[in-house]
Amino acid sequence: MSNLKSKLQEKIEGWRPRTTKLLKEYGDVKIGEVTIGQAIGGMRGVKCLTTDISYLDPMEGIRFRGFTIPEALEKLPKVPGKETPYVEGFFYLLLTGEIPSEEDVKEVAAEFNKRKIVPGYVFDILKAMPEDSHPMVMFSTAILSMQRESEFVKQYNEGLNKMDMWIPTYEDALNLLAKLPQIAAFIYRYKYKGGQIIDPDPDLDMGGNFAHMMGVDAPYDDLSRLYFILHSDHESGNVSAHTGHLVASALSDIYYSISAMINGLAGPLHGLANQEVLRWLHSVSEQMGGKIPTEEEMKKFVWDTLNSGQVIPGFGHAVLRKTDPRYTAQREFCLKHLPDDPLFKYVDVLYKVTPPILEEQGKAKNPWPNVDAQSGVIQWHYGVREYDFYTVLFGVGRALGVCANIIWDRALGYPIERPKSLTTDMLEEIAHIK
Ligand code: CMX
């Protein structure tokens, strides 16, 4: 058994009694109440999910296993000569809650390496899809097509003890995660680079190999590592993480669950916002004839968008109430590597003018930028300009966090998810309208 798997087993066995005790002895203790506003309004703020992989504080932002983004980036082992940590080491942290040693990271990287060969039929399926298929449809389809590989399904059909379900789920998760960078890069090169595919390099880490297969030079490898880490997890209530958890709760395997997660991520209010930001910035740029707008000019574009009943993509959040630290981490990357990029300057002006306007408009509860406000600009800078592709990158990262969550869901025996619905008549009765 690998170090990661045995460390995880040790953690799971230590953790299970805590969950069992809470459920058996304290199951009736209340943690909140639900209002009519929450039942109609997307369950905002309803505390009804449990995860230990990450926690999102509205004012501070995300902590992965207790570590802020700067702490995780500083403490995790780095690829030699590079500025960002191994994605593989970060996955170890998500799964076990511990910062891995250099040796641990090398072992996880080797595990990923040995599982990364993508079955040939996946590429055949992608090639057979209509030319105008969105990259997210291609990504989701590729993942779903590999469901026949599921170790969980094989073992389940042979009769699998509930306590052991995490084991084939772990195998499925590692098998899938190891393949995602190559599938993503294939979609990019097949769709946008005349089908000129670059084979993986067995000597590179996950982020380095992804940059290599994309055909983009350094520091795109560092950017890829940063990007996958930042997008991995945002506690479990967001649409992609929640969808993955929900589908897995029916004991659907990792392939079904992660494909469904990708479909949720593809919505413009969620992961697709990164491509929407670029679309929006380019329409401003066209109208400005390429000139950087003044703050006054940018204010007009923001108001025009709001007055036409549309949202400003990349701003606002359902939980956060301050600038997203994932935005800040990417901004720092921009300040270091592309401070003079014209689109980065657009984002900067937008950052100055948008929050006060959203506050003045008085609708958005959070006027500050989120993770998607900055990410497309960096891709554009490094020549990845087909912005329909950007959410696939988000998907590769998000799969790390959702897989870690699903493994733990199985380990702790979380049941099938099934909240209760009420009718409008019932709500009116409760509100004494009738
Ligand atoms: N621009 C304009 N209006 C906005 C807004 C924005 N960026 N953010 C919120 N609002 C509006 C909402 O549309 C809503 O309007 P209505 O009352 O007319 O329905 C009102 O303000 C209240 O919304 P909220 O409670 O502040 O925000 P929600 O929790 O409902 O939605 C989110 C959160 C992210 C969907 C929303 O802020 C939004 O649409 N942002 C733009 C899209 C975006 O950047 N999404 C990416 C989020 C990060 C990610 O998941 O990837």
XYZ file of C-alpha atoms and ligand atoms in Angstrom:
485
model
C 0.000 0.000 0.000
C 1.310 3.490 -0.858
C 2.245 5.930 1.933
C -0.637 8.189 0.944
C -3.156 5.361 1.129
C -1.898 4.005 4.458
C -1.721 7.530 5.936
C -5.290 8.107 4.730
C -6.458 4.821 6.245
C -4.918 5.808 9.575
C -6.675 9.213 9.407
C -10.016 7.654 8.458
C -9.904 5.167 11.302
C -9.096 7.963 13.757
C -11.872 10.178 12.416
C -14.779 7.717 12.159
C -15.537 7.551 15.918
C -15.940 11.367 15.973
C -18.574 11.302 13.242
C -20.338 8.275 14.748
C -20.448 9.898 18.198
C -21.862 13.164 16.813
C -24.505 11.308 14.855
C -25.522 8.765 17.511
C -25.289 10.862 20.686
C -25.759 14.434 19.483
C -27.837 13.991 16.330
C -30.715 16.107 17.744
C -28.589 19.164 18.614
C -29.676 22.126 16.429
C -27.114 24.013 14.329
C -29.531 26.515 12.754
C -32.984 27.171 11.437
C -34.267 27.559 7.892
C -36.298 30.552 6.739
C -38.734 30.854 3.833
C -36.160 33.127 2.168
C -33.595 30.335 2.297
C -36.024 27.639 1.090
C -36.872 29.734 -1.987
C -33.525 31.491 -2.270
C -31.051 28.759 -3.092
C -30.502 27.573 0.524
C -28.053 30.430 1.081
C -26.454 30.122 4.538
C -28.281 26.917 5.528
C -25.792 24.881 7.542
C -26.486 21.341 6.395
C -23.261 19.937 4.922
C -20.079 18.652 6.572
C -16.593 18.687 5.114
C -13.134 18.901 6.634
C -11.241 19.431 3.387
C -11.705 23.217 3.318
C -13.633 25.953 5.093
C -14.764 29.283 3.656
C -14.895 32.176 6.077
C -16.910 35.075 4.582
C -14.323 37.673 5.678
C -11.075 35.726 5.466
C -11.692 33.474 2.468
C -10.738 29.856 1.962
C -8.575 27.700 4.225
C -7.486 24.343 2.874
C -7.221 21.935 5.814
C -6.722 24.940 8.080
C -4.115 26.651 5.892
C -4.724 29.985 4.146
C -3.604 30.223 0.512
C -0.319 32.026 1.348
C 0.409 29.505 4.128
C -0.253 26.491 1.885
C 1.844 27.971 -0.943
C 4.701 28.666 1.443
C 4.716 25.347 3.328
C 4.142 22.796 0.543
C 7.207 21.287 -1.153
C 8.109 23.089 -4.389
C 9.143 21.664 -7.701
C 12.965 22.228 -7.826
C 13.769 25.594 -9.411
C 10.089 26.616 -9.497
C 8.055 29.062 -7.448
C 4.843 27.062 -6.935
C 4.282 23.792 -5.063
C 3.582 20.369 -6.542
C -0.141 19.851 -7.169
C 0.462 16.266 -6.059
C 1.648 17.477 -2.625
C -1.352 19.737 -2.338
C -3.641 16.752 -3.017
C -1.843 14.895 -0.200
C -2.677 17.836 2.079
C -6.347 17.833 1.030
C -6.664 14.115 1.665
C -4.712 13.747 4.909
C -4.676 17.226 6.464
C -0.876 17.068 6.723
C 1.875 18.878 4.836
C 3.761 16.125 2.992
C 7.517 15.649 3.035
C 9.527 15.801 -0.220
C 9.515 11.977 -0.195
C 5.732 11.801 0.220
C 5.273 14.161 -2.719
C 7.572 12.171 -4.953
C 5.603 9.054 -4.111
C 2.246 10.658 -4.959
C 3.725 12.041 -8.187
C 4.905 8.515 -9.074
C 1.413 7.149 -8.283
C -0.154 9.709 -10.617
C 2.441 8.972 -13.267
C 1.712 5.273 -13.348
C -2.053 5.888 -13.680
C -1.995 8.594 -16.316
C -2.401 6.640 -19.568
C -5.705 7.718 -21.117
C -7.594 4.909 -22.907
C -7.518 5.406 -26.695
C -11.319 5.308 -26.986
C -11.531 8.610 -25.059
C -9.686 10.409 -27.861
C -11.833 8.655 -30.485
C -14.985 9.852 -28.725
C -13.660 13.425 -28.527
C -12.749 13.381 -32.206
C -16.242 12.149 -33.106
C -17.976 15.067 -31.377
C -19.446 17.965 -33.390
C -16.819 20.613 -34.118
C -18.696 23.315 -32.248
C -19.063 21.289 -29.022
C -18.108 23.419 -26.039
C -14.838 22.268 -24.384
C -16.741 21.668 -21.138
C -19.098 19.269 -22.956
C -16.058 17.468 -24.367
C -14.410 17.328 -20.929
C -17.513 16.012 -19.196
C -18.120 13.437 -21.956
C -14.501 12.215 -21.842
C -14.760 11.679 -18.083
C -18.121 9.928 -18.318
C -16.905 7.670 -21.110
C -14.326 6.181 -18.721
C -16.991 5.022 -16.263
C -16.479 1.486 -17.558
C -13.037 1.581 -15.861
C -14.538 2.047 -12.389
C -12.925 -0.127 -9.725
C -15.717 0.836 -7.339
C -18.378 -0.633 -9.630
C -16.416 -3.868 -10.068
C -15.972 -4.335 -6.323
C -19.521 -3.209 -5.533
C -20.924 -5.809 -7.881
C -18.878 -8.469 -6.102
C -20.265 -7.374 -2.716
C -18.438 -4.546 -0.957
C -18.559 -3.783 2.766
C -19.727 -0.190 3.406
C -16.635 0.471 5.553
C -14.365 -0.449 2.635
C -16.102 1.653 -0.012
C -13.550 4.436 0.250
C -10.801 2.101 -0.990
C -11.972 1.553 -4.606
C -13.239 5.172 -4.573
C -9.682 6.259 -3.785
C -8.393 4.085 -6.643
C -10.944 5.568 -9.049
C -10.118 9.102 -7.907
C -6.376 8.727 -8.447
C -6.912 6.971 -11.772
C -9.141 9.803 -12.970
C -7.154 12.750 -11.582
C -3.954 11.457 -13.159
C -5.613 11.542 -16.606
C -7.368 14.916 -16.466
C -4.415 17.137 -17.488
C -3.819 15.092 -20.643
C -7.523 15.042 -21.542
C -7.757 18.810 -21.008
C -4.629 19.509 -23.075
C -5.875 17.162 -25.798
C -9.184 19.044 -26.027
C -7.268 22.320 -26.342
C -4.797 21.182 -28.983
C -7.341 19.139 -30.932
C -9.931 21.902 -31.031
C -7.748 24.969 -31.387
C -4.289 23.925 -32.585
C -5.132 21.936 -35.697
C -5.045 18.627 -33.829
C -1.289 18.860 -33.209
C -1.152 16.836 -30.019
C 1.891 16.924 -27.724
C 2.593 13.654 -25.909
C 3.005 13.687 -22.121
C 6.500 13.777 -20.591
C 6.831 11.031 -17.949
C 9.508 12.984 -16.069
C 7.369 16.019 -15.315
C 5.040 16.743 -12.395
C 1.323 17.297 -13.001
C 1.483 21.082 -13.550
C 4.722 20.910 -15.542
C 3.386 18.151 -17.750
C 0.156 20.034 -18.366
C 2.057 23.142 -19.525
C 4.231 20.920 -21.727
C 1.185 19.246 -23.350
C -0.465 22.652 -23.859
C 2.675 23.742 -25.689
C 3.190 26.843 -23.546
C 6.590 27.810 -22.109
C 7.513 28.702 -18.509
C 6.217 30.231 -16.328
C 2.992 28.642 -17.595
C 3.969 25.506 -15.618
C 4.073 27.539 -12.400
C 0.818 29.208 -13.365
C -0.824 25.806 -13.989
C 0.206 24.533 -10.557
C -1.073 27.717 -8.938
C -4.285 27.582 -10.941
C -5.096 23.936 -10.087
C -4.386 24.555 -6.394
C -6.432 27.771 -6.164
C -9.459 26.265 -7.914
C -9.439 22.932 -6.079
C -11.969 23.421 -3.310
C -14.212 26.087 -1.787
C -15.993 24.090 0.922
C -18.817 21.831 -0.126
C -21.868 24.032 -0.801
C -20.841 25.568 -4.162
C -22.567 24.133 -7.222
C -19.694 21.974 -8.524
C -18.619 20.519 -5.166
C -22.194 20.025 -4.049
C -23.145 18.335 -7.318
C -20.200 15.940 -7.048
C -21.126 15.113 -3.456
C -24.834 14.725 -4.277
C -24.312 12.367 -7.200
C -21.738 10.336 -5.243
C -24.185 10.053 -2.334
C -26.283 7.689 -4.471
C -23.136 5.509 -4.645
C -22.591 6.598 -8.224
C -18.867 6.202 -8.902
C -16.229 8.926 -9.330
C -16.680 9.078 -13.115
C -20.423 9.802 -12.883
C -19.843 12.229 -10.021
C -16.996 14.246 -11.537
C -18.679 14.417 -14.941
C -21.781 15.830 -13.195
C -19.584 18.219 -11.208
C -18.135 19.527 -14.486
C -21.650 20.144 -15.828
C -22.460 22.286 -12.782
C -19.209 24.186 -13.119
C -20.127 25.043 -16.727
C -22.809 27.563 -15.713
C -22.082 31.301 -16.255
C -22.877 32.116 -12.623
C -20.215 29.600 -11.515
C -17.052 28.448 -13.338
C -17.965 29.796 -16.756
C -17.695 33.313 -15.318
C -13.947 33.224 -16.129
C -14.689 33.134 -19.865
C -17.485 35.688 -19.408
C -15.002 38.113 -17.818
C -12.780 37.938 -20.896
C -15.752 38.323 -23.228
C -16.822 41.394 -21.268
C -13.312 42.917 -21.198
C -12.916 42.416 -24.930
C -16.190 44.101 -25.711
C -14.969 47.079 -23.643
C -11.614 46.971 -25.436
C -13.322 46.948 -28.845
C -15.479 49.910 -27.937
C -12.383 51.719 -26.640
C -10.409 50.896 -29.802
C -7.846 49.073 -27.616
C -7.131 52.122 -25.416
C -7.083 51.611 -21.615
C -10.260 53.258 -20.317
C -10.098 55.952 -17.685
C -11.928 55.227 -14.445
C -14.803 57.455 -15.632
C -15.066 55.589 -18.932
C -14.952 52.195 -17.185
C -17.703 53.301 -14.790
C -19.958 53.905 -17.771
C -19.356 50.375 -19.133
C -20.147 48.878 -15.714
C -23.358 50.900 -15.356
C -24.433 50.084 -18.934
C -24.079 46.355 -18.181
C -26.012 46.643 -14.920
C -28.727 48.796 -16.486
C -29.225 46.230 -19.226
C -30.072 43.679 -16.510
C -26.818 41.691 -16.661
C -24.327 40.824 -13.938
C -20.704 42.014 -13.892
C -18.878 38.706 -14.307
C -16.094 38.028 -11.821
C -17.690 40.067 -9.037
C -19.892 38.976 -6.145
C -20.093 35.748 -4.187
C -22.685 33.713 -2.331
C -20.549 33.360 0.824
C -17.527 35.695 0.599
C -17.870 39.285 1.792
C -14.420 40.573 0.820
C -11.952 40.334 -2.070
C -11.431 36.660 -2.829
C -7.904 35.610 -1.731
C -7.800 33.436 -4.871
C -8.136 36.682 -6.852
C -5.357 38.232 -4.777
C -3.012 35.277 -5.333
C -3.500 35.565 -9.103
C -3.101 39.337 -8.961
C 0.246 38.852 -7.231
C 1.280 36.499 -10.021
C 0.286 39.198 -12.556
C 2.172 41.927 -10.708
C 5.281 39.750 -10.799
C 5.045 38.335 -14.332
C 2.818 40.596 -16.429
C 2.469 44.022 -14.791
C 2.305 45.823 -18.148
C -0.212 43.556 -19.835
C -3.013 45.770 -21.239
C -5.808 43.406 -20.133
C -4.338 43.235 -16.639
C -4.588 47.032 -16.601
C -8.254 46.741 -17.607
C -8.848 44.374 -14.675
C -7.084 46.820 -12.399
C -9.326 49.703 -13.451
C -12.339 47.413 -13.109
C -11.228 46.471 -9.573
C -11.124 50.162 -8.662
C -14.485 51.191 -10.073
C -16.801 48.163 -9.745
C -17.133 47.620 -5.971
C -18.371 51.192 -5.266
C -20.826 50.933 -8.175
C -22.223 47.581 -6.982
C -22.523 49.105 -3.511
C -24.326 52.129 -4.919
C -26.669 49.871 -6.897
C -27.371 48.109 -3.600
C -28.214 44.627 -4.851
C -25.084 42.459 -4.666
C -24.288 41.434 -1.082
C -20.618 41.187 -1.985
C -19.272 43.877 -4.349
C -15.720 42.452 -4.428
C -13.983 40.407 -7.147
C -14.023 36.610 -7.046
C -11.599 33.994 -8.400
C -12.846 34.414 -11.978
C -12.109 38.144 -12.308
C -8.408 37.635 -12.922
C -7.814 34.127 -14.186
C -8.653 34.519 -17.893
C -6.387 37.535 -18.243
C -3.344 35.453 -17.308
C -4.289 32.688 -19.747
C -4.690 35.294 -22.472
C -1.267 36.726 -21.691
C 0.398 33.331 -22.209
C -1.333 32.819 -25.550
C -4.223 30.621 -24.409
C -6.737 32.931 -26.016
C -9.633 30.599 -26.763
C -11.613 31.591 -23.703
C -14.252 28.893 -24.112
C -11.483 26.639 -22.796
C -10.872 28.442 -19.492
C -13.473 26.603 -17.427
C -11.843 23.272 -18.331
C -8.788 24.490 -16.405
C -11.041 25.300 -13.449
C -12.476 21.765 -13.806
C -9.074 20.054 -13.588
C -8.392 21.925 -10.353
C -11.866 21.499 -8.879
C -11.734 17.744 -9.455
C -8.889 17.506 -6.888
C -11.042 18.926 -4.103
C -14.233 17.141 -5.085
C -12.464 13.768 -5.332
C -10.932 14.319 -1.879
C -14.404 15.120 -0.540
C -16.011 12.067 -2.132
C -13.325 9.730 -0.748
C -14.026 11.084 2.736
C -17.809 10.958 2.182
C -17.432 7.234 1.532
C -14.994 6.734 4.414
C -17.377 8.345 6.902
C -20.422 6.571 5.447
C -22.357 9.741 4.604
C -25.800 8.645 3.425
C -27.703 9.396 0.244
C -28.619 13.112 0.219
C -32.316 13.902 0.343
C -33.533 17.266 1.715
C -37.286 17.785 2.174
C -39.423 20.035 -0.053
C -42.531 22.007 0.849
C -45.213 23.388 -1.471
C -45.937 27.114 -1.967
C -49.312 26.518 -0.240
C -47.468 25.167 2.798
C -45.103 28.165 2.918
C -48.092 30.539 2.736
C -49.716 28.667 5.594
C -46.530 28.815 7.695
C -46.321 32.568 6.950
C -49.996 32.969 7.971
C -50.824 34.458 4.550
C -53.729 32.053 4.115
N -23.236 42.031 -10.918
C -24.515 42.478 -10.869
N -25.419 42.036 -9.982
C -24.999 41.145 -9.066
C -23.682 40.687 -9.009
C -22.775 41.144 -10.004
N -21.526 40.714 -10.078
N -23.571 39.817 -7.982
C -24.784 39.740 -7.421
N -25.647 40.544 -8.080
C -27.099 40.664 -7.859
C -27.750 39.290 -8.025
O -27.967 38.986 -9.402
C -29.020 39.463 -7.239
O -29.920 40.194 -8.050
P -31.508 39.918 -7.984
O -31.895 40.296 -6.602
O -32.054 40.787 -9.056
O -31.690 38.448 -8.247
C -28.570 40.348 -6.084
O -27.365 41.024 -6.520
C -28.271 39.592 -4.811
O -27.332 38.562 -5.110
P -26.292 38.071 -3.992
O -27.076 37.513 -2.850
O -25.298 39.124 -3.700
O -25.498 36.934 -4.776
P -25.916 35.411 -4.989
O -25.442 34.651 -3.809
O -27.343 35.275 -5.366
O -25.062 35.031 -6.280
C -23.124 35.024 -7.643
C -23.667 34.886 -6.218
C -21.648 34.683 -7.644
C -23.855 34.025 -8.547
C -23.357 36.494 -8.119
O -22.587 37.368 -7.329
C -23.039 36.698 -9.585
O -23.913 36.462 -10.435
N -21.772 37.149 -9.918
C -21.355 37.293 -11.299
C -21.019 35.922 -11.888
C -19.746 35.388 -11.287
O -18.722 36.061 -11.213
N -19.780 34.104 -10.877
C -18.576 33.398 -10.396
C -18.584 33.170 -8.883
C -17.362 32.378 -8.474
C -17.426 30.981 -8.995
O -18.294 30.210 -8.528
O -16.704 30.635 -9.911
